[in-house]
Amino acid sequence: MFSIGDYVLNQQTGHLGKVVGYGNHPINHVDTVTLKVLVAESANSQKRVFVVEDRVSAWIRWSVAS
């Protein structure tokens, strides 16, 4: 599980951002925990900052290689 403030990468969309919260949505009639991530502007987006919400399993922890 991720903590608020962790940086994560969405494996399908490539969005990179910071965890800001959790949600709960029914997917295929089953309540599913979702992750709310604050994403910085991307090359193909006209928005500067936006929140993306997706299944927790769609995200992986991201860290800068040292």
PDB file of C-alpha atoms in Angstrom:
ATOM      1  CA  MET A   1       0.000   0.000   0.000  1.00  0.00           C
ATOM      2  CA  PHE A   2       1.127   3.555  -0.625  1.00  0.00           C
ATOM      3  CA  SER A   3       1.279   6.422   1.857  1.00  0.00           C
ATOM      4  CA  ILE A   4       0.135   9.990   1.322  1.00  0.00           C
ATOM      5  CA  GLY A   5       3.104  11.853  -0.186  1.00  0.00           C
ATOM      6  CA  ASP A   6       4.619   8.829  -1.983  1.00  0.00           C
ATOM      7  CA  TYR A   7       5.534   9.289  -5.637  1.00  0.00           C
ATOM      8  CA  VAL A   8       3.937   6.758  -7.980  1.00  0.00           C
ATOM      9  CA  LEU A   9       3.844   5.906 -11.675  1.00  0.00           C
ATOM     10  CA  ASN A  10       0.745   4.618 -13.488  1.00  0.00           C
ATOM     11  CA  GLN A  11       1.834   1.566 -15.464  1.00  0.00           C
ATOM     12  CA  GLN A  12      -0.780   2.067 -18.194  1.00  0.00           C
ATOM     13  CA  THR A  13      -0.949   5.828 -18.705  1.00  0.00           C
ATOM     14  CA  GLY A  14       2.585   6.818 -17.704  1.00  0.00           C
ATOM     15  CA  HIS A  15       1.271   9.498 -15.321  1.00  0.00           C
ATOM     16  CA  LEU A  16       3.762  10.326 -12.586  1.00  0.00           C
ATOM     17  CA  GLY A  17       2.609  12.064  -9.454  1.00  0.00           C
ATOM     18  CA  LYS A  18       2.219  12.312  -5.700  1.00  0.00           C
ATOM     19  CA  VAL A  19      -0.362  10.351  -3.694  1.00  0.00           C
ATOM     20  CA  VAL A  20      -2.909  12.763  -2.191  1.00  0.00           C
ATOM     21  CA  GLY A  21      -5.623  10.366  -1.070  1.00  0.00           C
ATOM     22  CA  TYR A  22      -7.690   7.245  -1.483  1.00  0.00           C
ATOM     23  CA  GLY A  23     -11.120   6.584  -2.897  1.00  0.00           C
ATOM     24  CA  ASN A  24     -13.562   3.739  -3.342  1.00  0.00           C
ATOM     25  CA  HIS A  25     -15.381   2.958  -6.591  1.00  0.00           C
ATOM     26  CA  PRO A  26     -17.455   0.013  -7.735  1.00  0.00           C
ATOM     27  CA  ILE A  27     -15.705  -1.783 -10.597  1.00  0.00           C
ATOM     28  CA  ASN A  28     -17.606  -4.772 -12.024  1.00  0.00           C
ATOM     29  CA  HIS A  29     -20.049  -4.526  -9.069  1.00  0.00           C
ATOM     30  CA  VAL A  30     -17.204  -4.854  -6.533  1.00  0.00           C
ATOM     31  CA  ASP A  31     -16.067  -1.957  -4.347  1.00  0.00           C
ATOM     32  CA  THR A  32     -12.469  -1.253  -5.315  1.00  0.00           C
ATOM     33  CA  VAL A  33      -9.954   0.928  -3.463  1.00  0.00           C
ATOM     34  CA  THR A  34      -8.577   3.660  -5.698  1.00  0.00           C
ATOM     35  CA  LEU A  35      -5.583   5.933  -5.420  1.00  0.00           C
ATOM     36  CA  LYS A  36      -5.862   9.695  -5.958  1.00  0.00           C
ATOM     37  CA  VAL A  37      -2.672  11.118  -7.427  1.00  0.00           C
ATOM     38  CA  LEU A  38      -1.734  14.750  -8.080  1.00  0.00           C
ATOM     39  CA  VAL A  39      -0.089  14.762 -11.510  1.00  0.00           C
ATOM     40  CA  ALA A  40       2.096  17.566 -12.862  1.00  0.00           C
ATOM     41  CA  GLU A  41       1.609  18.876 -16.395  1.00  0.00           C
ATOM     42  CA  SER A  42       2.345  16.382 -19.151  1.00  0.00           C
ATOM     43  CA  ALA A  43       3.345  17.116 -22.732  1.00  0.00           C
ATOM     44  CA  ASN A  44      -0.069  16.179 -24.166  1.00  0.00           C
ATOM     45  CA  SER A  45      -2.181  17.922 -21.509  1.00  0.00           C
ATOM     46  CA  GLN A  46      -3.454  21.494 -21.494  1.00  0.00           C
ATOM     47  CA  LYS A  47      -3.845  21.411 -17.697  1.00  0.00           C
ATOM     48  CA  ARG A  48      -0.998  22.352 -15.375  1.00  0.00           C
ATOM     49  CA  VAL A  49      -1.960  20.083 -12.472  1.00  0.00           C
ATOM     50  CA  PHE A  50      -4.756  17.555 -12.153  1.00  0.00           C
ATOM     51  CA  VAL A  51      -5.837  14.634  -9.977  1.00  0.00           C
ATOM     52  CA  VAL A  52      -5.971  11.148 -11.467  1.00  0.00           C
ATOM     53  CA  GLU A  53      -7.889   8.373  -9.742  1.00  0.00           C
ATOM     54  CA  ASP A  54      -7.310   4.720 -10.620  1.00  0.00           C
ATOM     55  CA  ARG A  55      -7.108   1.284  -8.993  1.00  0.00           C
ATOM     56  CA  VAL A  56      -4.231   0.961  -6.527  1.00  0.00           C
ATOM     57  CA  SER A  57      -2.930  -1.992  -8.562  1.00  0.00           C
ATOM     58  CA  ALA A  58      -2.421   0.281 -11.605  1.00  0.00           C
ATOM     59  CA  TRP A  59       0.330   2.213  -9.776  1.00  0.00           C
ATOM     60  CA  ILE A  60       3.907   1.373  -8.824  1.00  0.00           C
ATOM     61  CA  ARG A  61       6.190   3.212  -6.427  1.00  0.00           C
ATOM     62  CA  TRP A  62       8.541   5.613  -8.217  1.00  0.00           C
ATOM     63  CA  SER A  63      11.874   6.796  -6.913  1.00  0.00           C
ATOM     64  CA  VAL A  64      14.809   8.642  -8.395  1.00  0.00           C
ATOM     65  CA  ALA A  65      17.762   6.339  -9.000  1.00  0.00           C
ATOM     66  CA  SER A  66      20.787   7.571  -7.087  1.00  0.00           C
TER      67      SER A  66
END
